[in-house]
Coordinates of N, CA, C and O in Angstrom, one line a residue:
M964 N 2.2 -12.7 0.5 CA 2.3 -11.3 0.8 C 1.7 -10.5 -0.4 O 1.9 -10.9 -1.5
P965 N 1.1 -9.4 -0.1 CA 0.5 -8.6 -1.2 C 1.5 -8.0 -2.1 O 1.2 -7.7 -3.3
M966 N 2.7 -7.8 -1.6 CA 3.8 -7.2 -2.4 C 5.1 -7.6 -1.8 O 5.3 -7.7 -0.6
D967 N 6.1 -7.8 -2.7 CA 7.5 -8.1 -2.2 C 8.0 -6.9 -1.5 O 8.1 -5.8 -2.0
P968 N 8.4 -7.0 -0.2 CA 8.8 -5.9 0.6 C 10.1 -5.3 0.1 O 10.5 -4.1 0.4
K969 N 10.9 -6.1 -0.7 CA 12.2 -5.6 -1.2 C 12.0 -4.8 -2.6 O 13.0 -4.3 -3.1
L970 N 10.8 -4.9 -3.1 CA 10.6 -4.2 -4.4 C 10.5 -2.7 -4.3 O 9.8 -2.2 -3.5
N971 N 11.3 -2.0 -5.1 CA 11.3 -0.6 -5.0 C 10.7 -0.1 -6.3 O 11.3 -0.1 -7.4
L972 N 9.5 0.4 -6.2 CA 8.8 1.0 -7.4 C 9.2 2.5 -7.5 O 9.4 3.2 -6.6
N973 N 9.4 2.9 -8.8 CA 9.8 4.3 -9.0 C 9.2 4.8 -10.3 O 8.6 4.0 -11.1
N974 N 9.4 6.1 -10.7 CA 8.9 6.7 -11.9 C 9.6 6.4 -13.1 O 9.2 6.8 -14.2
T975 N 10.8 5.8 -13.0 CA 11.7 5.7 -14.2 C 11.9 4.3 -14.8 O 12.2 4.2 -15.9
D976 N 11.7 3.3 -13.9 CA 12.0 1.9 -14.4 C 10.9 1.4 -15.2 O 9.7 1.5 -14.8
G977 N 11.2 0.7 -16.3 CA 10.2 0.1 -17.2 C 9.6 1.0 -18.2 O 9.8 2.2 -18.2
E978 N 8.9 0.4 -19.1 CA 8.2 1.1 -20.2 C 6.9 1.6 -19.7 O 6.2 1.0 -18.9
L979 N 6.5 2.8 -20.3 CA 5.2 3.4 -20.0 C 4.1 2.5 -20.6 O 4.2 1.9 -21.6
L980 N 2.9 2.4 -19.9 CA 1.8 1.7 -20.4 C 1.2 2.4 -21.5 O 1.0 3.7 -21.5
Q981 N 0.7 1.7 -22.6 CA 0.1 2.4 -23.7 C -1.3 2.9 -23.3 O -1.7 4.0 -23.6
D982 N -2.1 2.0 -22.6 CA -3.4 2.4 -22.2 C -3.5 2.2 -20.7 O -3.4 1.1 -20.1
V983 N -3.6 3.3 -19.9 CA -3.6 3.3 -18.5 C -4.9 3.2 -17.9 O -5.1 3.2 -16.6
T984 N -6.0 3.1 -18.7 CA -7.4 3.1 -18.2 C -7.6 1.9 -17.3 O -8.1 2.0 -16.2
R985 N -7.1 0.7 -17.7 CA -7.3 -0.5 -16.8 C -6.6 -0.4 -15.5 O -7.1 -0.7 -14.5
Y986 N -5.3 0.1 -15.6 CA -4.5 0.3 -14.4 C -5.3 1.2 -13.4 O -5.4 1.0 -12.2
R987 N -5.7 2.4 -13.9 CA -6.4 3.3 -13.1 C -7.7 2.8 -12.5 O -8.0 3.0 -11.3
N988 N -8.5 2.0 -13.3 CA -9.7 1.4 -12.7 C -9.4 0.4 -11.6 O -10.1 0.4 -10.6
L989 N -8.4 -0.4 -11.8 CA -8.0 -1.4 -10.8 C -7.5 -0.7 -9.5 O -7.9 -1.1 -8.4
V990 N -6.7 0.3 -9.6 CA -6.2 1.0 -8.4 C -7.4 1.7 -7.7 O -7.5 1.7 -6.5
G991 N -8.4 2.2 -8.5 CA -9.6 2.8 -7.9 C -10.4 1.7 -7.1 O -10.9 2.0 -6.0
I992 N -10.5 0.5 -7.6 CA -11.2 -0.6 -6.9 C -10.4 -1.0 -5.7 O -11.0 -1.2 -4.6
F993 N -9.1 -1.0 -5.8 CA -8.2 -1.3 -4.6 C -8.4 -0.3 -3.5 O -8.4 -0.6 -2.3
L994 N -8.5 1.0 -3.9 CA -8.7 2.0 -2.9 C -10.0 1.8 -2.1 O -10.0 2.0 -0.9
Y995 N -11.0 1.4 -2.8 CA -12.3 1.1 -2.1 C -12.1 -0.1 -1.2 O -12.6 -0.1 -0.1
L996 N -11.4 -1.1 -1.7 CA -11.2 -2.4 -0.9 C -10.4 -2.1 0.4 O -10.5 -2.9 1.4
T997 N -9.6 -1.1 0.4 CA -8.8 -0.8 1.6 C -9.7 -0.4 2.8 O -9.2 -0.5 4.0
L998 N -10.9 -0.1 2.6 CA -11.8 0.2 3.7 C -12.1 -1.1 4.5 O -12.4 -1.1 5.7
F999 N -12.0 -2.3 3.8 CA -12.3 -3.6 4.4 C -11.1 -4.5 4.5 O -11.2 -5.4 5.3
R1000 N -10.1 -4.2 3.8 CA -8.9 -5.1 3.8 C -7.7 -4.3 4.1 O -7.0 -3.7 3.3
S1001 N -7.3 -4.2 5.4 CA -6.2 -3.4 5.9 C -4.9 -4.0 5.4 O -3.8 -3.4 5.4
D1002 N -4.9 -5.3 5.0 CA -3.6 -6.0 4.6 C -3.1 -5.5 3.3 O -1.9 -5.7 2.9
I1003 N -3.9 -4.8 2.5 CA -3.5 -4.3 1.2 C -3.2 -2.8 1.1 O -2.9 -2.3 0.1
T1004 N -3.4 -2.2 2.3 CA -3.3 -0.7 2.3 C -2.0 -0.2 1.8 O -1.9 0.8 1.0
Y1005 N -0.9 -0.7 2.2 CA 0.5 -0.2 1.9 C 0.7 -0.4 0.4 O 1.1 0.5 -0.3
V1006 N 0.3 -1.5 -0.2 CA 0.5 -1.8 -1.6 C -0.3 -0.8 -2.5 O 0.2 -0.2 -3.4
V1007 N -1.6 -0.6 -2.1 CA -2.4 0.3 -2.8 C -1.9 1.8 -2.7 O -1.9 2.5 -3.7
H1008 N -1.4 2.1 -1.5 CA -0.8 3.4 -1.4 C 0.4 3.6 -2.4 O 0.5 4.7 -3.0
R1009 N 1.2 2.6 -2.5 CA 2.4 2.7 -3.4 C 1.9 2.7 -4.9 O 2.4 3.5 -5.7
L1010 N 0.9 1.9 -5.2 CA 0.4 1.9 -6.6 C -0.3 3.2 -7.0 O -0.2 3.6 -8.1
S1011 N -1.0 3.8 -6.1 CA -1.7 5.1 -6.4 C -0.8 6.2 -6.7 O -1.2 7.2 -7.3
Q1012 N 0.5 6.1 -6.3 CA 1.5 7.2 -6.6 C 1.8 7.2 -8.1 O 2.4 8.2 -8.5
F1013 N 1.5 6.2 -8.8 CA 2.0 6.1 -10.2 C 0.8 6.1 -11.2 O 0.9 5.6 -12.3
V1014 N -0.3 6.6 -10.8 CA -1.5 6.6 -11.6 C -1.3 7.5 -12.9 O -1.7 7.2 -14.0
S1015 N -0.6 8.6 -12.7 CA -0.4 9.5 -13.8 C 0.6 9.0 -14.8 O 0.5 9.3 -16.0
Q1016 N 1.6 8.3 -14.4 CA 2.6 7.7 -15.3 C 2.9 6.2 -14.9 O 3.9 5.9 -14.3
S1017 N 1.9 5.4 -15.3 CA 2.0 4.0 -15.0 C 3.0 3.3 -15.9 O 3.0 3.5 -17.1
R1018 N 3.7 2.3 -15.4 CA 4.7 1.6 -16.1 C 4.5 0.1 -16.0 O 3.7 -0.4 -15.1
I1019 N 5.1 -0.7 -16.8 CA 5.0 -2.2 -16.8 C 5.2 -2.8 -15.4 O 4.4 -3.6 -15.0
P1020 N 6.3 -2.4 -14.7 CA 6.5 -3.0 -13.3 C 5.3 -2.7 -12.4 O 5.0 -3.6 -11.5
H1021 N 4.7 -1.6 -12.5 CA 3.5 -1.2 -11.7 C 2.4 -2.2 -12.0 O 1.6 -2.6 -11.1
L1022 N 2.2 -2.4 -13.3 CA 1.1 -3.4 -13.7 C 1.4 -4.8 -13.2 O 0.4 -5.5 -12.8
H1023 N 2.6 -5.2 -13.1 CA 3.0 -6.5 -12.6 C 2.6 -6.6 -11.1 O 2.1 -7.6 -10.7
V1024 N 2.8 -5.5 -10.4 CA 2.4 -5.5 -9.0 C 0.9 -5.6 -8.8 O 0.3 -6.2 -8.0
V1025 N 0.1 -4.9 -9.7 CA -1.3 -4.9 -9.7 C -1.8 -6.4 -10.0 O -2.7 -6.9 -9.3
H1026 N -1.2 -7.1 -10.9 CA -1.6 -8.5 -11.2 C -1.2 -9.4 -10.0 O -2.0 -10.3 -9.7
H1027 N -0.1 -9.1 -9.4 CA 0.3 -9.9 -8.2 C -0.8 -9.6 -7.0 O -1.2 -10.6 -6.4
L1028 N -1.2 -8.4 -6.9 CA -2.2 -8.1 -5.9 C -3.5 -8.8 -6.2 O -4.2 -9.2 -5.3
L1029 N -3.9 -8.8 -7.4 CA -5.1 -9.5 -7.8 C -5.1 -11.0 -7.4 O -6.0 -11.6 -6.9
R1030 N -3.9 -11.6 -7.7 CA -3.7 -13.0 -7.4 C -3.8 -13.2 -5.8 O -4.3 -14.2 -5.3
Y1031 N -3.2 -12.3 -5.1 CA -3.2 -12.3 -3.6 C -4.6 -12.3 -3.1 O -5.0 -13.1 -2.3
L1032 N -5.4 -11.4 -3.7 CA -6.8 -11.2 -3.2 C -7.6 -12.5 -3.6 O -8.5 -12.9 -2.8
K1033 N -7.4 -13.1 -4.7 CA -8.1 -14.3 -5.1 C -7.7 -15.4 -4.1 O -8.6 -16.2 -3.8
N1034 N -6.5 -15.5 -3.7 CA -6.0 -16.7 -2.9 C -6.3 -16.4 -1.4 O -6.1 -17.4 -0.6
H1035 N -6.6 -15.2 -1.0 CA -6.8 -14.9 0.4 C -8.1 -14.1 0.6 O -8.1 -12.9 1.0
P1036 N -9.2 -14.7 0.4 CA -10.5 -14.0 0.4 C -11.0 -13.7 1.8 O -11.8 -12.8 1.9
G1037 N -10.6 -14.4 2.8 CA -11.2 -14.3 4.1 C -10.6 -13.3 5.0 O -10.8 -13.4 6.2
Q1038 N -9.8 -12.4 4.6 CA -9.1 -11.4 5.5 C -10.1 -10.4 5.9 O -10.8 -9.8 5.2
R1039 N -10.2 -10.1 7.3 CA -11.1 -9.2 7.8 C -10.7 -8.9 9.2 O -9.9 -9.5 9.8
L1040 N -11.3 -7.8 9.8 CA -11.1 -7.5 11.2 C -11.9 -8.5 12.1 O -13.1 -8.7 11.9
I1041 N -11.2 -9.0 13.1 CA -11.8 -10.0 14.0 C -11.5 -9.5 15.5 O -10.4 -9.2 15.8
F1042 N -12.6 -9.5 16.3 CA -12.4 -9.2 17.7 C -12.8 -10.4 18.5 O -13.9 -10.6 18.9
P1043 N -11.7 -11.2 18.8 CA -12.0 -12.4 19.6 C -12.4 -12.1 21.0 O -12.0 -11.1 21.6
S1044 N -13.3 -12.9 21.6 CA -13.8 -12.7 22.9 C -12.7 -12.9 24.0 O -12.8 -12.4 25.1
S1045 N -11.7 -13.7 23.7 CA -10.6 -14.0 24.6 C -9.6 -12.9 24.7 O -8.8 -12.8 25.6
S1046 N -9.6 -11.9 23.8 CA -8.7 -10.8 23.7 C -9.1 -9.7 24.7 O -10.2 -9.4 24.9
S1047 N -8.1 -9.2 25.4 CA -8.3 -8.0 26.3 C -8.6 -6.8 25.4 O -8.1 -6.7 24.3
L1048 N -9.4 -5.9 25.9 CA -9.7 -4.7 25.1 C -8.7 -3.5 25.5 O -9.1 -2.4 25.7
Q1049 N -7.4 -3.9 25.5 CA -6.4 -2.9 25.8 C -6.1 -2.2 24.5 O -5.9 -2.8 23.4
L1050 N -6.0 -0.9 24.5 CA -5.7 0.0 23.4 C -4.1 0.2 23.3 O -3.5 0.6 24.2
K1051 N -3.6 -0.2 22.1 CA -2.1 0.0 21.9 C -1.9 0.7 20.6 O -2.6 0.6 19.6
A1052 N -0.9 1.6 20.6 CA -0.5 2.4 19.4 C 0.9 2.2 19.1 O 1.8 2.2 20.0
F1053 N 1.3 2.2 17.8 CA 2.7 2.1 17.4 C 2.9 3.1 16.3 O 2.0 3.3 15.5
S1054 N 4.1 3.7 16.2 CA 4.4 4.6 15.1 C 5.8 4.3 14.7 O 6.7 3.8 15.4
D1055 N 6.1 4.8 13.4 CA 7.4 4.6 12.8 C 7.6 5.6 11.7 O 6.6 6.1 11.2
A1056 N 8.8 5.8 11.3 CA 9.1 6.7 10.2 C 10.4 6.2 9.5 O 11.3 5.6 10.2
D1057 N 10.5 6.4 8.2 CA 11.7 6.1 7.6 C 12.4 7.4 7.2 O 11.7 8.4 7.2
W1058 N 13.6 7.4 6.8 CA 14.3 8.6 6.5 C 14.6 8.6 5.0 O 15.4 7.8 4.6
G1059 N 13.9 9.4 4.3 CA 14.1 9.5 2.8 C 13.8 8.2 2.1 O 14.5 7.8 1.2
G1060 N 12.7 7.6 2.5 CA 12.4 6.3 2.0 C 11.9 6.3 0.5 O 12.0 5.3 -0.2
C1061 N 11.3 7.4 0.1 CA 10.8 7.5 -1.3 C 12.0 7.8 -2.2 O 12.6 8.8 -2.1
L1062 N 12.3 6.9 -3.1 CA 13.4 7.0 -4.0 C 13.3 8.2 -5.0 O 14.3 8.7 -5.4
D1063 N 12.0 8.5 -5.3 CA 11.8 9.6 -6.3 C 12.0 11.0 -5.7 O 12.6 11.9 -6.3
T1064 N 11.4 11.2 -4.6 CA 11.3 12.5 -4.0 C 12.3 12.7 -2.8 O 12.5 13.8 -2.3
R1065 N 12.8 11.6 -2.2 CA 13.7 11.6 -1.0 C 12.9 12.1 0.2 O 13.5 12.5 1.2
R1066 N 11.6 12.0 0.2 CA 10.8 12.4 1.3 C 10.6 11.2 2.3 O 10.6 10.0 1.9
S1067 N 10.4 11.5 3.5 CA 10.2 10.4 4.5 C 8.8 10.0 4.6 O 7.9 10.8 4.3
V1068 N 8.5 8.8 5.0 CA 7.1 8.3 5.2 C 7.0 8.0 6.6 O 7.8 7.3 7.2
I1069 N 5.9 8.6 7.2 CA 5.6 8.3 8.6 C 4.3 7.5 8.7 O 3.5 7.5 7.7
G1070 N 4.1 6.7 9.7 CA 2.9 5.9 9.9 C 2.6 5.6 11.3 O 3.5 5.6 12.2
F1071 N 1.4 5.2 11.6 CA 1.0 4.7 12.9 C -0.1 3.6 12.7 O -0.7 3.6 11.7
C1072 N -0.2 2.8 13.7 CA -1.3 1.9 13.7 C -1.8 1.7 15.2 O -1.1 1.9 16.1
I1073 N -3.1 1.5 15.3 CA -3.8 1.4 16.6 C -4.5 0.1 16.7 O -5.2 -0.3 15.8
F1074 N -4.2 -0.6 17.8 CA -4.9 -1.9 18.0 C -5.8 -1.9 19.2 O -5.5 -1.2 20.2
L1075 N -6.9 -2.5 19.1 CA -7.8 -2.7 20.2 C -7.8 -4.2 20.5 O -8.3 -5.0 19.7
G1076 N -7.1 -4.6 21.5 CA -6.8 -6.0 21.8 C -5.8 -6.5 20.8 O -4.7 -5.9 20.6
E1077 N -6.2 -7.5 20.0 CA -5.3 -8.0 19.0 C -5.7 -7.5 17.6 O -5.1 -7.9 16.6
S1078 N -6.7 -6.7 17.5 CA -7.2 -6.3 16.2 C -6.9 -4.9 15.8 O -7.0 -4.0 16.6
L1079 N -6.4 -4.8 14.6 CA -6.1 -3.5 14.0 C -7.3 -2.7 13.7 O -8.2 -3.1 13.0
V1080 N -7.4 -1.5 14.3 CA -8.6 -0.7 14.1 C -8.4 0.6 13.3 O -9.3 1.2 12.8
S1081 N -7.1 1.1 13.3 CA -6.9 2.3 12.6 C -5.4 2.3 12.2 O -4.5 1.8 12.9
W1082 N -5.1 3.0 11.1 CA -3.7 3.0 10.6 C -3.6 4.2 9.6 O -4.6 4.7 9.0
I1083 N -2.4 4.7 9.4 CA -2.1 5.7 8.4 C -0.7 5.6 8.0 O 0.2 5.3 8.8
A1084 N -0.4 5.9 6.8 CA 0.9 6.1 6.3 C 0.9 7.4 5.4 O 0.0 7.6 4.6
K1085 N 1.8 8.3 5.7 CA 1.8 9.6 5.0 C 3.2 10.0 4.6 O 4.1 9.9 5.4
K1086 N 3.3 10.5 3.4 CA 4.6 11.0 2.9 C 4.7 12.5 3.4 O 3.8 13.3 3.3
Q1087 N 5.9 12.8 4.0 CA 6.1 14.1 4.5 C 6.1 15.2 3.4 O 6.5 14.9 2.3
T1088 N 5.7 16.4 3.7 CA 5.6 17.4 2.7 C 7.0 18.1 2.5 O 7.2 18.8 1.4
T1089 N 7.9 18.0 3.4 CA 9.2 18.6 3.2 C 10.3 17.6 3.3 O 10.1 16.5 3.8
V1090 N 11.4 18.0 2.8 CA 12.6 17.1 2.8 C 13.6 17.7 3.8 O 13.9 18.8 3.8
S1091 N 14.0 16.8 4.7 CA 15.0 17.3 5.7 C 16.4 16.8 5.3 O 16.5 15.7 4.9
R1092 N 17.4 17.7 5.4 CA 18.7 17.3 5.1 C 19.6 17.6 6.3 O 19.5 18.6 7.0
S1093 N 20.5 16.6 6.6 CA 21.4 16.9 7.7 C 22.7 16.1 7.4 O 22.7 15.2 6.6

């Protein structure tokens, strides 16, 4: 997996990085790779939230993602001929999922047959309380 799903990254855990240049460069490269590698989109989204105040745990996730990319080079979109061209869409939201801001994250994905063709994850601009 590109990132441990139980891992909660935040702005306070761990020591600040002395030199954030390498972290920022790698996150920038990862952002470009998300155009071709949908499997790393969520991890890159999480890592890009900490570009201004990068910490040691964030750098560990970057290194883990580099190892993942090295070991899984063939990931890409495939449209098999046996698949029906039925369009399917799914959406989901969490409630207060961001531990730092308590904002919800919404997302959707669209499949053409069995292949993912579009996706988005977005943090809400307002916080709802009830």
